[in-house]
PDB file of C-alpha atoms in Angstrom:
ATOM      1  CA  MET B  91     -27.570 112.638  13.759  1.00 51.00           C
ATOM      2  CA  ARG B  92     -29.861 115.467  14.764  1.00 51.00           C
ATOM      3  CA  ARG B  93     -31.542 115.008  18.114  1.00 61.00           C
ATOM      4  CA  GLU B  94     -34.642 117.134  17.555  1.00 63.00           C
ATOM      5  CA  TRP B  95     -37.505 114.996  18.808  1.00 71.00           C
ATOM      6  CA  SER B  96     -40.753 116.800  18.205  1.00 79.00           C
ATOM      7  CA  VAL B  97     -43.933 116.102  16.322  1.00 83.00           C
ATOM      8  CA  ALA B  98     -42.894 118.583  13.636  1.00 81.00           C
ATOM      9  CA  ALA B  99     -39.454 116.995  13.203  1.00 75.00           C
ATOM     10  CA  ILE B 100     -40.864 113.493  13.016  1.00 77.00           C
ATOM     11  CA  THR B 101     -43.510 114.649  10.530  1.00 82.00           C
ATOM     12  CA  ARG B 102     -40.856 116.323   8.351  1.00 79.00           C
ATOM     13  CA  ALA B 103     -38.855 113.107   8.326  1.00 76.00           C
ATOM     14  CA  THR B 104     -41.674 110.651   7.760  1.00 79.00           C
ATOM     15  CA  LEU B 105     -44.236 112.432   5.588  1.00 85.00           C
ATOM     16  CA  PRO B 106     -42.225 112.320   2.338  1.00 84.00           C
ATOM     17  CA  VAL B 107     -41.367 108.668   2.982  1.00 80.00           C
ATOM     18  CA  LEU B 108     -44.995 107.769   3.694  1.00 82.00           C
ATOM     19  CA  LEU B 109     -46.226 109.563   0.579  1.00 87.00           C
ATOM     20  CA  ALA B 110     -43.735 107.663  -1.580  1.00 85.00           C
ATOM     21  CA  LEU B 111     -44.686 104.399   0.094  1.00 82.00           C
ATOM     22  CA  THR B 112     -48.364 105.056  -0.648  1.00 87.00           C
ATOM     23  CA  VAL B 113     -47.547 104.974  -4.362  1.00 85.00           C
ATOM     24  CA  VAL B 114     -45.563 101.764  -3.833  1.00 80.00           C
ATOM     25  CA  GLU B 115     -48.527 100.133  -2.068  1.00 80.00           C
ATOM     26  CA  VAL B 116     -50.867 101.078  -4.918  1.00 86.00           C
ATOM     27  CA  GLY B 117     -48.487  99.243  -7.230  1.00 79.00           C
ATOM     28  CA  SER B 118     -48.646  96.225  -4.944  1.00 77.00           C
ATOM     29  CA  GLY B 119     -52.437  96.272  -5.117  1.00 82.00           C
ATOM     30  CA  LEU B 120     -52.332  96.398  -8.908  1.00 83.00           C
ATOM     31  CA  VAL B 121     -50.011  93.386  -9.016  1.00 79.00           C
ATOM     32  CA  LEU B 122     -52.260  91.551  -6.570  1.00 80.00           C
ATOM     33  CA  GLY B 123     -55.289  92.360  -8.737  1.00 84.00           C
ATOM     34  CA  SER B 124     -53.596  90.919 -11.813  1.00 85.00           C
ATOM     35  CA  PHE B 125     -53.453  87.516 -10.071  1.00 84.00           C
ATOM     36  CA  GLU B 126     -57.102  87.529  -9.030  1.00 85.00           C
ATOM     37  CA  ALA B 127     -58.055  84.590 -11.259  1.00 86.00           C
ATOM     38  CA  THR B 128     -55.240  82.441  -9.865  1.00 84.00           C
ATOM     39  CA  LEU B 129     -56.230  83.297  -6.310  1.00 83.00           C
ATOM     40  CA  LEU B 130     -59.898  82.543  -6.843  1.00 83.00           C
ATOM     41  CA  ALA B 131     -59.041  79.229  -8.479  1.00 85.00           C
ATOM     42  CA  ASN B 132     -56.756  78.260  -5.571  1.00 86.00           C
ATOM     43  CA  PRO B 133     -58.207  79.302  -2.195  1.00 86.00           C
ATOM     44  CA  SER B 134     -55.117  77.974  -0.382  1.00 87.00           C
ATOM     45  CA  LEU B 135     -53.082  80.631  -2.148  1.00 89.00           C
ATOM     46  CA  LEU B 136     -55.687  83.258  -1.340  1.00 88.00           C
ATOM     47  CA  VAL B 137     -55.294  82.431   2.348  1.00 89.00           C
ATOM     48  CA  LEU B 138     -51.513  82.509   1.967  1.00 91.00           C
ATOM     49  CA  VAL B 139     -51.310  86.072   0.582  1.00 90.00           C
ATOM     50  CA  PRO B 140     -51.983  88.210   3.681  1.00 91.00           C
ATOM     51  CA  VAL B 141     -50.120  85.862   6.003  1.00 91.00           C
ATOM     52  CA  THR B 142     -47.052  85.752   3.766  1.00 90.00           C
ATOM     53  CA  ILE B 143     -46.750  89.475   3.225  1.00 88.00           C
ATOM     54  CA  GLY B 144     -47.576  90.220   6.850  1.00 89.00           C
ATOM     55  CA  THR B 145     -45.028  87.752   8.175  1.00 91.00           C
ATOM     56  CA  ALA B 146     -42.318  89.074   5.859  1.00 90.00           C
ATOM     57  CA  GLY B 147     -43.020  92.609   7.054  1.00 89.00           C
ATOM     58  CA  ASN B 148     -42.949  91.442  10.663  1.00 92.00           C
ATOM     59  CA  LEU B 149     -39.585  89.725  10.205  1.00 92.00           C
ATOM     60  CA  GLY B 150     -38.174  92.873   8.622  1.00 91.00           C
ATOM     61  CA  SER B 151     -39.646  95.006  11.411  1.00 92.00           C
ATOM     62  CA  ILE B 152     -38.065  92.843  14.099  1.00 93.00           C
ATOM     63  CA  LEU B 153     -34.690  93.158  12.403  1.00 93.00           C
ATOM     64  CA  ALA B 154     -35.208  96.902  11.939  1.00 92.00           C
ATOM     65  CA  SER B 155     -35.964  97.318  15.629  1.00 92.00           C
ATOM     66  CA  ARG B 156     -32.847  95.405  16.591  1.00 92.00           C
ATOM     67  CA  LEU B 157     -30.673  97.415  14.200  1.00 91.00           C
ATOM     68  CA  SER B 158     -32.218 100.688  15.356  1.00 89.00           C
ATOM     69  CA  THR B 159     -31.486  99.824  18.971  1.00 90.00           C
ATOM     70  CA  ALA B 160     -27.891  98.949  18.095  1.00 88.00           C
ATOM     71  CA  PHE B 161     -27.647 102.199  16.133  1.00 86.00           C
ATOM     72  CA  HIS B 162     -28.798 104.267  19.115  1.00 85.00           C
ATOM     73  CA  LEU B 163     -26.444 102.377  21.429  1.00 88.00           C
ATOM     74  CA  GLY B 164     -23.585 103.095  19.055  1.00 86.00           C
ATOM     75  CA  THR B 165     -22.808  99.409  18.548  1.00 88.00           C
ATOM     76  CA  LEU B 166     -24.070  99.051  14.974  1.00 84.00           C
ATOM     77  CA  SER B 167     -21.487  98.689  12.256  1.00 86.00           C
ATOM     78  CA  PHE B 168     -22.423  98.301   8.623  1.00 85.00           C
ATOM     79  CA  ASP B 169     -19.345  96.150   8.066  1.00 86.00           C
ATOM     80  CA  PRO B 170     -20.385  92.779   6.572  1.00 81.00           C
ATOM     81  CA  THR B 171     -18.021  91.048   9.008  1.00 86.00           C
ATOM     82  CA  ASP B 172     -19.786  92.589  12.025  1.00 86.00           C
ATOM     83  CA  ASP B 173     -20.972  89.693  14.190  1.00 88.00           C
ATOM     84  CA  GLN B 174     -24.011  91.571  15.515  1.00 87.00           C
ATOM     85  CA  LEU B 175     -25.249  92.489  12.037  1.00 90.00           C
ATOM     86  CA  ALA B 176     -24.581  89.011  10.641  1.00 91.00           C
ATOM     87  CA  GLY B 177     -26.135  87.314  13.673  1.00 93.00           C
ATOM     88  CA  ASN B 178     -29.326  89.330  13.375  1.00 92.00           C
ATOM     89  CA  ALA B 179     -29.527  88.624   9.642  1.00 94.00           C
ATOM     90  CA  VAL B 180     -28.988  84.889  10.128  1.00 95.00           C
ATOM     91  CA  ALA B 181     -31.554  84.794  12.945  1.00 95.00           C
ATOM     92  CA  THR B 182     -34.120  86.488  10.698  1.00 95.00           C
ATOM     93  CA  VAL B 183     -33.601  83.965   7.912  1.00 96.00           C
ATOM     94  CA  ALA B 184     -33.611  81.030  10.363  1.00 96.00           C
ATOM     95  CA  LEU B 185     -36.869  82.233  11.874  1.00 95.00           C
ATOM     96  CA  ALA B 186     -38.412  82.420   8.406  1.00 96.00           C
ATOM     97  CA  LEU B 187     -37.222  78.920   7.532  1.00 96.00           C
ATOM     98  CA  THR B 188     -38.973  77.520  10.593  1.00 96.00           C
ATOM     99  CA  LEU B 189     -42.065  79.715  10.455  1.00 95.00           C
ATOM    100  CA  PHE B 190     -43.152  79.632   6.813  1.00 96.00           C
ATOM    101  CA  PRO B 191     -43.696  75.849   6.576  1.00 97.00           C
ATOM    102  CA  VAL B 192     -46.111  76.206   9.506  1.00 96.00           C
ATOM    103  CA  VAL B 193     -47.794  79.093   7.667  1.00 95.00           C
ATOM    104  CA  GLY B 194     -48.195  76.825   4.637  1.00 95.00           C
ATOM    105  CA  VAL B 195     -49.794  74.041   6.679  1.00 95.00           C
ATOM    106  CA  GLY B 196     -52.107  76.559   8.338  1.00 94.00           C
ATOM    107  CA  ALA B 197     -53.158  78.085   5.003  1.00 92.00           C
ATOM    108  CA  TRP B 198     -53.850  74.644   3.562  1.00 93.00           C
ATOM    109  CA  ALA B 199     -55.831  73.583   6.637  1.00 93.00           C
ATOM    110  CA  LEU B 200     -57.930  76.747   6.662  1.00 91.00           C
ATOM    111  CA  ALA B 201     -58.662  76.496   2.961  1.00 90.00           C
ATOM    112  CA  THR B 202     -59.540  72.809   3.355  1.00 91.00           C
ATOM    113  CA  LEU B 203     -61.947  73.547   6.190  1.00 91.00           C
ATOM    114  CA  THR B 204     -63.666  76.415   4.423  1.00 89.00           C
ATOM    115  CA  GLN B 205     -63.459  75.708   0.677  1.00 81.00           C
ATOM    116  CA  GLY B 206     -62.205  72.160   0.232  1.00 76.00           C
ATOM    117  CA  ALA B 207     -58.699  71.139  -0.812  1.00 70.00           C
ATOM    118  CA  ASP B 208     -57.654  72.665  -4.111  1.00 80.00           C
ATOM    119  CA  LEU B 209     -53.906  72.071  -3.843  1.00 90.00           C
ATOM    120  CA  GLY B 210     -52.076  69.401  -1.922  1.00 92.00           C
ATOM    121  CA  VAL B 211     -50.598  70.237   1.454  1.00 94.00           C
ATOM    122  CA  GLY B 212     -47.104  69.585   0.077  1.00 95.00           C
ATOM    123  CA  THR B 213     -47.558  72.097  -2.717  1.00 95.00           C
ATOM    124  CA  VAL B 214     -48.824  74.804  -0.373  1.00 95.00           C
ATOM    125  CA  VAL B 215     -46.005  74.151   2.120  1.00 96.00           C
ATOM    126  CA  VAL B 216     -43.373  74.298  -0.625  1.00 97.00           C
ATOM    127  CA  VAL B 217     -44.849  77.542  -2.006  1.00 96.00           C
ATOM    128  CA  ALA B 218     -44.934  79.074   1.480  1.00 96.00           C
ATOM    129  CA  SER B 219     -41.448  77.850   2.377  1.00 97.00           C
ATOM    130  CA  LEU B 220     -39.754  79.022  -0.815  1.00 97.00           C
ATOM    131  CA  SER B 221     -41.572  82.345  -0.705  1.00 96.00           C
ATOM    132  CA  GLY B 222     -40.676  82.793   2.946  1.00 96.00           C
ATOM    133  CA  ALA B 223     -37.002  81.983   2.432  1.00 97.00           C
ATOM    134  CA  ALA B 224     -36.712  84.425  -0.461  1.00 97.00           C
ATOM    135  CA  LEU B 225     -38.638  87.098   1.434  1.00 96.00           C
ATOM    136  CA  ALA B 226     -36.465  86.689   4.520  1.00 96.00           C
ATOM    137  CA  VAL B 227     -33.325  87.325   2.486  1.00 96.00           C
ATOM    138  CA  LEU B 228     -34.967  90.298   0.767  1.00 96.00           C
ATOM    139  CA  ALA B 229     -36.226  91.639   4.119  1.00 94.00           C
ATOM    140  CA  VAL B 230     -32.675  91.527   5.487  1.00 95.00           C
ATOM    141  CA  VAL B 231     -31.336  93.390   2.456  1.00 95.00           C
ATOM    142  CA  VAL B 232     -34.109  96.012   2.557  1.00 95.00           C
ATOM    143  CA  THR B 233     -33.770  96.487   6.318  1.00 94.00           C
ATOM    144  CA  VAL B 234     -30.014  96.921   6.277  1.00 94.00           C
ATOM    145  CA  ALA B 235     -30.251  99.266   3.276  1.00 94.00           C
ATOM    146  CA  ALA B 236     -33.015 101.346   4.875  1.00 93.00           C
ATOM    147  CA  THR B 237     -31.150 101.550   8.181  1.00 91.00           C
ATOM    148  CA  TYR B 238     -27.971 102.582   6.372  1.00 92.00           C
ATOM    149  CA  ALA B 239     -29.889 105.203   4.359  1.00 91.00           C
ATOM    150  CA  ALA B 240     -31.370 106.603   7.570  1.00 88.00           C
ATOM    151  CA  TYR B 241     -27.875 106.793   9.023  1.00 87.00           C
ATOM    152  CA  ARG B 242     -26.462 108.516   5.919  1.00 89.00           C
ATOM    153  CA  PHE B 243     -29.316 111.046   5.730  1.00 87.00           C
ATOM    154  CA  GLU B 244     -29.115 111.667   9.491  1.00 84.00           C
ATOM    155  CA  LEU B 245     -32.667 110.482  10.100  1.00 83.00           C
ATOM    156  CA  ASP B 246     -33.818 108.624  13.163  1.00 83.00           C
ATOM    157  CA  PRO B 247     -34.220 105.000  12.044  1.00 86.00           C
ATOM    158  CA  ASP B 248     -37.090 104.616  14.512  1.00 83.00           C
ATOM    159  CA  ASP B 249     -39.082 107.088  12.416  1.00 83.00           C
ATOM    160  CA  VAL B 250     -38.431 105.843   8.895  1.00 87.00           C
ATOM    161  CA  VAL B 251     -37.021 102.331   8.714  1.00 90.00           C
ATOM    162  CA  ILE B 252     -40.004 100.268   9.895  1.00 89.00           C
ATOM    163  CA  PRO B 253     -42.503 101.989   7.553  1.00 88.00           C
ATOM    164  CA  VAL B 254     -40.104 101.504   4.645  1.00 91.00           C
ATOM    165  CA  VAL B 255     -39.434  97.874   5.498  1.00 92.00           C
ATOM    166  CA  THR B 256     -43.072  96.881   6.019  1.00 89.00           C
ATOM    167  CA  ASN B 257     -44.277  98.584   2.842  1.00 87.00           C
ATOM    168  CA  VAL B 258     -41.459  97.301   0.656  1.00 90.00           C
ATOM    169  CA  CYS B 259     -41.915  93.800   2.102  1.00 90.00           C
ATOM    170  CA  ASP B 260     -45.627  94.007   1.229  1.00 86.00           C
ATOM    171  CA  VAL B 261     -44.761  94.665  -2.402  1.00 88.00           C
ATOM    172  CA  LEU B 262     -41.968  92.104  -2.470  1.00 91.00           C
ATOM    173  CA  GLY B 263     -44.236  89.604  -0.720  1.00 90.00           C
ATOM    174  CA  VAL B 264     -46.802  89.819  -3.481  1.00 88.00           C
ATOM    175  CA  LEU B 265     -44.168  89.623  -6.211  1.00 91.00           C
ATOM    176  CA  VAL B 266     -42.219  86.753  -4.665  1.00 94.00           C
ATOM    177  CA  LEU B 267     -45.305  84.732  -3.751  1.00 93.00           C
ATOM    178  CA  PHE B 268     -46.706  84.956  -7.235  1.00 90.00           C
ATOM    179  CA  GLY B 269     -43.301  84.317  -8.801  1.00 93.00           C
ATOM    180  CA  VAL B 270     -43.066  81.071  -6.808  1.00 95.00           C
ATOM    181  CA  VAL B 271     -46.666  80.197  -7.689  1.00 92.00           C
ATOM    182  CA  GLU B 272     -45.946  80.710 -11.389  1.00 91.00           C
ATOM    183  CA  LEU B 273     -42.955  78.369 -11.104  1.00 93.00           C
ATOM    184  CA  LEU B 274     -44.645  75.620  -9.104  1.00 90.00           C
ATOM    185  CA  VAL B 275     -48.404  75.635  -9.703  1.00 80.00           C
TER     186      VAL B 275
END
């Protein structure tokens, strides 16, 4: 990997990625706009949208930071049997499985306090939990793939992986959340 750490080098590495991710985010906004009627009819889901996509991006970012550190230390292996890689992936999914039910309860409570209950607490918790579990798995896949791509293209993962992961998780968060809503609500 090149070791040129300057503003120009970082800009050369990140600008094309950020421009591509801008187009991806516009697509996410269009998908979100297509579910406007569902969101307005169910305020609990409206509250759930930013928290779900933000939390998925945060989980992916935490994993990306851990993988980037291991990469720079020379301890990262992309072998599926690598204990460090598997442990970080399992920890990310486990964190999501414990966190997203709490997010669901919080979204339901906030919507109840501000708009009145539109969906039952159980429904909102199940939507949040299933969405969170699926997003955690997808965040692991995206993070490992982005870190591996940075390695293969000799880019510093600190410069490119977290923007890729957070933006892709935003898009996936919208898609997964509304996929689960379509199945359950």
